[in-house]
């Protein structure tokens, strides 16, 4: 009986029908190696159909402008309190220096996110500080794509300044923010969020801010922090919310939508002890990540064609393996990465373009540089 169900779900997926949440949970609960191999095969077929054989990458730099944060997420090893010896807050010259270095190294994108620092204000207001962050980079390098400020940061600015999410997003967009990282999503389930990140925005707020960005012409990415305390049902619930969000953007003709989906496996090595004990391990389980990656492709691929692993969290070999489980992109060079590395990740903080290219080539797949919005970069771009 089981086999018929598995076969019918995968057949339905290959015919590009939307599988149901129950189907998704059924797939996630498979443990038989033969069943898992069939799921992988299906995800790979869909990746080929929806995104082609070429593996893309972006040349980007991460700038985490401060690690001072008012929140205390249970998984975070990055945040510090103001006054801690290893707390930092970059000044304008440092932001510019990092951006200049990125441009010299061929970057087309700066990805900028930071802790929620209540003192990050100009004249007692939060938004002008964030606008100056954008302006500092865009005045010098107008061609750089700024992929910046998560839904959590949008809510933080709006709350401190007493203005709407729409006001914040329009101001940042008009200052030069080109897209928004779909981070702070963790798992879009309020039961999980109460344990994992009780001070963070709830599920409805995350969805509202991302949908508002789409309506205002600001593309976003989407992510899931997986492999900690969440159940298969909660993982699929997360994918279902993302799929609905993207369907809405498409059906209503919003000028922007979700550009990619990324599985972010939980790295617990430096996480607070209570969560580490509960999760019971320090590094991600590759097999679990790969199965979720395949099912995300099956679940979301009709609407979100670009799927990316995290080489920071999985290591390059793990990320390379994910390219055989439904991913069509290997992410960016990053140049520096603090949030996951401070959590104890083993993937490193910087990847040379040549390293990414040879990883892709070793799978006998072609590679291609892209920009943030998945437009192919030709010679001379």
PDB file of N, CA, C and O in Angstrom, residues 259-292:
ATOM      1  N   UNK A 259      12.558  34.950  -4.882  1.00  0.00           N
ATOM      2  CA  UNK A 259      13.496  34.545  -5.938  1.00  0.00           C
ATOM      3  C   UNK A 259      14.120  33.172  -5.697  1.00  0.00           C
ATOM      4  O   UNK A 259      14.563  32.518  -6.643  1.00  0.00           O
ATOM      5  N   UNK A 260      14.208  32.740  -4.416  1.00  0.00           N
ATOM      6  CA  UNK A 260      14.913  31.484  -4.132  1.00  0.00           C
ATOM      7  C   UNK A 260      14.484  30.949  -2.776  1.00  0.00           C
ATOM      8  O   UNK A 260      13.940  31.680  -1.943  1.00  0.00           O
ATOM      9  N   UNK A 261      14.768  29.661  -2.572  1.00  0.00           N
ATOM     10  CA  UNK A 261      14.545  29.028  -1.270  1.00  0.00           C
ATOM     11  C   UNK A 261      15.846  28.380  -0.816  1.00  0.00           C
ATOM     12  O   UNK A 261      16.537  27.726  -1.606  1.00  0.00           O
ATOM     13  N   UNK A 262      16.164  28.543   0.472  1.00  0.00           N
ATOM     14  CA  UNK A 262      17.403  27.995   1.033  1.00  0.00           C
ATOM     15  C   UNK A 262      17.098  27.238   2.325  1.00  0.00           C
ATOM     16  O   UNK A 262      16.491  27.796   3.245  1.00  0.00           O
ATOM     17  N   UNK A 263      17.515  25.987   2.397  1.00  0.00           N
ATOM     18  CA  UNK A 263      17.476  25.235   3.654  1.00  0.00           C
ATOM     19  C   UNK A 263      18.702  25.632   4.473  1.00  0.00           C
ATOM     20  O   UNK A 263      19.833  25.566   3.980  1.00  0.00           O
ATOM     21  N   UNK A 264      18.483  26.052   5.711  1.00  0.00           N
ATOM     22  CA  UNK A 264      19.577  26.432   6.610  1.00  0.00           C
ATOM     23  C   UNK A 264      19.601  25.440   7.777  1.00  0.00           C
ATOM     24  O   UNK A 264      18.874  25.611   8.757  1.00  0.00           O
ATOM     25  N   UNK A 265      20.396  24.372   7.691  1.00  0.00           N
ATOM     26  CA  UNK A 265      20.404  23.386   8.777  1.00  0.00           C
ATOM     27  C   UNK A 265      20.972  24.001  10.067  1.00  0.00           C
ATOM     28  O   UNK A 265      21.929  24.776  10.029  1.00  0.00           O
ATOM     29  N   UNK A 266      20.370  23.632  11.173  1.00  0.00           N
ATOM     30  CA  UNK A 266      20.769  24.154  12.490  1.00  0.00           C
ATOM     31  C   UNK A 266      22.182  23.698  12.843  1.00  0.00           C
ATOM     32  O   UNK A 266      22.500  22.512  12.763  1.00  0.00           O
ATOM     33  N   UNK A 267      23.027  24.664  13.239  1.00  0.00           N
ATOM     34  CA  UNK A 267      24.365  24.363  13.750  1.00  0.00           C
ATOM     35  C   UNK A 267      24.355  24.723  15.228  1.00  0.00           C
ATOM     36  O   UNK A 267      24.173  25.893  15.582  1.00  0.00           O
ATOM     37  N   UNK A 268      24.537  23.717  16.103  1.00  0.00           N
ATOM     38  CA  UNK A 268      24.335  23.962  17.536  1.00  0.00           C
ATOM     39  C   UNK A 268      25.577  24.003  18.384  1.00  0.00           C
ATOM     40  O   UNK A 268      25.490  24.113  19.605  1.00  0.00           O
ATOM     41  N   UNK A 269      26.746  23.957  17.760  1.00  0.00           N
ATOM     42  CA  UNK A 269      27.968  23.814  18.550  1.00  0.00           C
ATOM     43  C   UNK A 269      28.124  24.881  19.628  1.00  0.00           C
ATOM     44  O   UNK A 269      28.501  24.588  20.752  1.00  0.00           O
ATOM     45  N   UNK A 270      27.826  26.133  19.280  1.00  0.00           N
ATOM     46  CA  UNK A 270      27.985  27.221  20.246  1.00  0.00           C
ATOM     47  C   UNK A 270      26.640  27.739  20.762  1.00  0.00           C
ATOM     48  O   UNK A 270      26.580  28.765  21.426  1.00  0.00           O
ATOM     49  N   UNK A 271      25.566  27.039  20.425  1.00  0.00           N
ATOM     50  CA  UNK A 271      24.236  27.495  20.866  1.00  0.00           C
ATOM     51  C   UNK A 271      24.128  27.363  22.385  1.00  0.00           C
ATOM     52  O   UNK A 271      24.843  26.574  23.003  1.00  0.00           O
ATOM     53  N   UNK A 272      23.232  28.133  22.995  1.00  0.00           N
ATOM     54  CA  UNK A 272      23.027  28.005  24.453  1.00  0.00           C
ATOM     55  C   UNK A 272      22.730  26.552  24.835  1.00  0.00           C
ATOM     56  O   UNK A 272      22.095  25.806  24.087  1.00  0.00           O
ATOM     57  N   UNK A 273      23.207  26.178  26.040  1.00  0.00           N
ATOM     58  CA  UNK A 273      23.185  24.763  26.458  1.00  0.00           C
ATOM     59  C   UNK A 273      21.796  24.136  26.432  1.00  0.00           C
ATOM     60  O   UNK A 273      21.635  22.979  26.058  1.00  0.00           O
ATOM     61  N   UNK A 274      20.767  24.893  26.838  1.00  0.00           N
ATOM     62  CA  UNK A 274      19.435  24.290  26.933  1.00  0.00           C
ATOM     63  C   UNK A 274      18.969  23.784  25.562  1.00  0.00           C
ATOM     64  O   UNK A 274      18.418  22.695  25.451  1.00  0.00           O
ATOM     65  N   UNK A 275      19.235  24.577  24.519  1.00  0.00           N
ATOM     66  CA  UNK A 275      18.805  24.160  23.178  1.00  0.00           C
ATOM     67  C   UNK A 275      19.699  23.033  22.664  1.00  0.00           C
ATOM     68  O   UNK A 275      19.223  22.084  22.043  1.00  0.00           O
ATOM     69  N   UNK A 276      20.993  23.120  22.958  1.00  0.00           N
ATOM     70  CA  UNK A 276      21.919  22.058  22.520  1.00  0.00           C
ATOM     71  C   UNK A 276      21.499  20.714  23.102  1.00  0.00           C
ATOM     72  O   UNK A 276      21.501  19.699  22.418  1.00  0.00           O
ATOM     73  N   UNK A 277      21.134  20.736  24.383  1.00  0.00           N
ATOM     74  CA  UNK A 277      20.708  19.487  25.041  1.00  0.00           C
ATOM     75  C   UNK A 277      19.459  18.941  24.363  1.00  0.00           C
ATOM     76  O   UNK A 277      19.331  17.756  24.112  1.00  0.00           O
ATOM     77  N   UNK A 278      18.545  19.844  24.060  1.00  0.00           N
ATOM     78  CA  UNK A 278      17.274  19.426  23.475  1.00  0.00           C
ATOM     79  C   UNK A 278      17.473  18.848  22.067  1.00  0.00           C
ATOM     80  O   UNK A 278      16.818  17.891  21.676  1.00  0.00           O
ATOM     81  N   UNK A 279      18.372  19.469  21.306  1.00  0.00           N
ATOM     82  CA  UNK A 279      18.604  19.010  19.924  1.00  0.00           C
ATOM     83  C   UNK A 279      19.498  17.773  19.917  1.00  0.00           C
ATOM     84  O   UNK A 279      19.316  16.867  19.106  1.00  0.00           O
ATOM     85  N   UNK A 280      20.483  17.768  20.818  1.00  0.00           N
ATOM     86  CA  UNK A 280      21.287  16.555  21.000  1.00  0.00           C
ATOM     87  C   UNK A 280      22.460  16.381  20.058  1.00  0.00           C
ATOM     88  O   UNK A 280      23.074  15.333  20.019  1.00  0.00           O
ATOM     89  N   UNK A 281      22.793  17.409  19.264  1.00  0.00           N
ATOM     90  CA  UNK A 281      23.992  17.309  18.419  1.00  0.00           C
ATOM     91  C   UNK A 281      24.437  18.712  18.029  1.00  0.00           C
ATOM     92  O   UNK A 281      23.666  19.664  18.107  1.00  0.00           O
ATOM     93  N   UNK A 282      25.690  18.791  17.573  1.00  0.00           N
ATOM     94  CA  UNK A 282      26.287  20.103  17.280  1.00  0.00           C
ATOM     95  C   UNK A 282      26.256  20.475  15.808  1.00  0.00           C
ATOM     96  O   UNK A 282      26.240  21.643  15.460  1.00  0.00           O
ATOM     97  N   UNK A 283      26.337  19.469  14.943  1.00  0.00           N
ATOM     98  CA  UNK A 283      26.416  19.739  13.505  1.00  0.00           C
ATOM     99  C   UNK A 283      25.188  19.138  12.802  1.00  0.00           C
ATOM    100  O   UNK A 283      24.606  18.177  13.289  1.00  0.00           O
ATOM    101  N   UNK A 284      24.824  19.703  11.646  1.00  0.00           N
ATOM    102  CA  UNK A 284      23.651  19.190  10.932  1.00  0.00           C
ATOM    103  C   UNK A 284      23.821  17.730  10.508  1.00  0.00           C
ATOM    104  O   UNK A 284      24.939  17.266  10.281  1.00  0.00           O
ATOM    105  N   UNK A 285      22.706  17.011  10.412  1.00  0.00           N
ATOM    106  CA  UNK A 285      22.703  15.651   9.849  1.00  0.00           C
ATOM    107  C   UNK A 285      22.477  15.799   8.345  1.00  0.00           C
ATOM    108  O   UNK A 285      21.404  16.228   7.913  1.00  0.00           O
ATOM    109  N   UNK A 286      23.506  15.480   7.579  1.00  0.00           N
ATOM    110  CA  UNK A 286      23.450  15.729   6.133  1.00  0.00           C
ATOM    111  C   UNK A 286      22.259  15.015   5.488  1.00  0.00           C
ATOM    112  O   UNK A 286      21.537  15.600   4.681  1.00  0.00           O
ATOM    113  N   UNK A 287      22.023  13.763   5.863  1.00  0.00           N
ATOM    114  CA  UNK A 287      20.935  12.995   5.233  1.00  0.00           C
ATOM    115  C   UNK A 287      19.580  13.686   5.429  1.00  0.00           C
ATOM    116  O   UNK A 287      18.759  13.748   4.512  1.00  0.00           O
ATOM    117  N   UNK A 288      19.360  14.223   6.633  1.00  0.00           N
ATOM    118  CA  UNK A 288      18.092  14.930   6.913  1.00  0.00           C
ATOM    119  C   UNK A 288      17.965  16.184   6.053  1.00  0.00           C
ATOM    120  O   UNK A 288      16.895  16.480   5.515  1.00  0.00           O
ATOM    121  N   UNK A 289      19.070  16.912   5.948  1.00  0.00           N
ATOM    122  CA  UNK A 289      19.065  18.145   5.137  1.00  0.00           C
ATOM    123  C   UNK A 289      18.793  17.848   3.678  1.00  0.00           C
ATOM    124  O   UNK A 289      18.073  18.587   3.007  1.00  0.00           O
ATOM    125  N   UNK A 290      19.384  16.760   3.188  1.00  0.00           N
ATOM    126  CA  UNK A 290      19.222  16.420   1.774  1.00  0.00           C
ATOM    127  C   UNK A 290      17.786  15.996   1.476  1.00  0.00           C
ATOM    128  O   UNK A 290      17.210  16.387   0.453  1.00  0.00           O
ATOM    129  N   UNK A 291      17.185  15.226   2.389  1.00  0.00           N
ATOM    130  CA  UNK A 291      15.797  14.805   2.173  1.00  0.00           C
ATOM    131  C   UNK A 291      14.873  16.031   2.170  1.00  0.00           C
ATOM    132  O   UNK A 291      14.005  16.164   1.299  1.00  0.00           O
ATOM    133  N   UNK A 292      15.101  16.942   3.125  1.00  0.00           N
ATOM    134  CA  UNK A 292      14.279  18.167   3.173  1.00  0.00           C
ATOM    135  C   UNK A 292      14.494  19.013   1.913  1.00  0.00           C
ATOM    136  O   UNK A 292      13.545  19.576   1.353  1.00  0.00           O
TER     137      UNK A 292
END
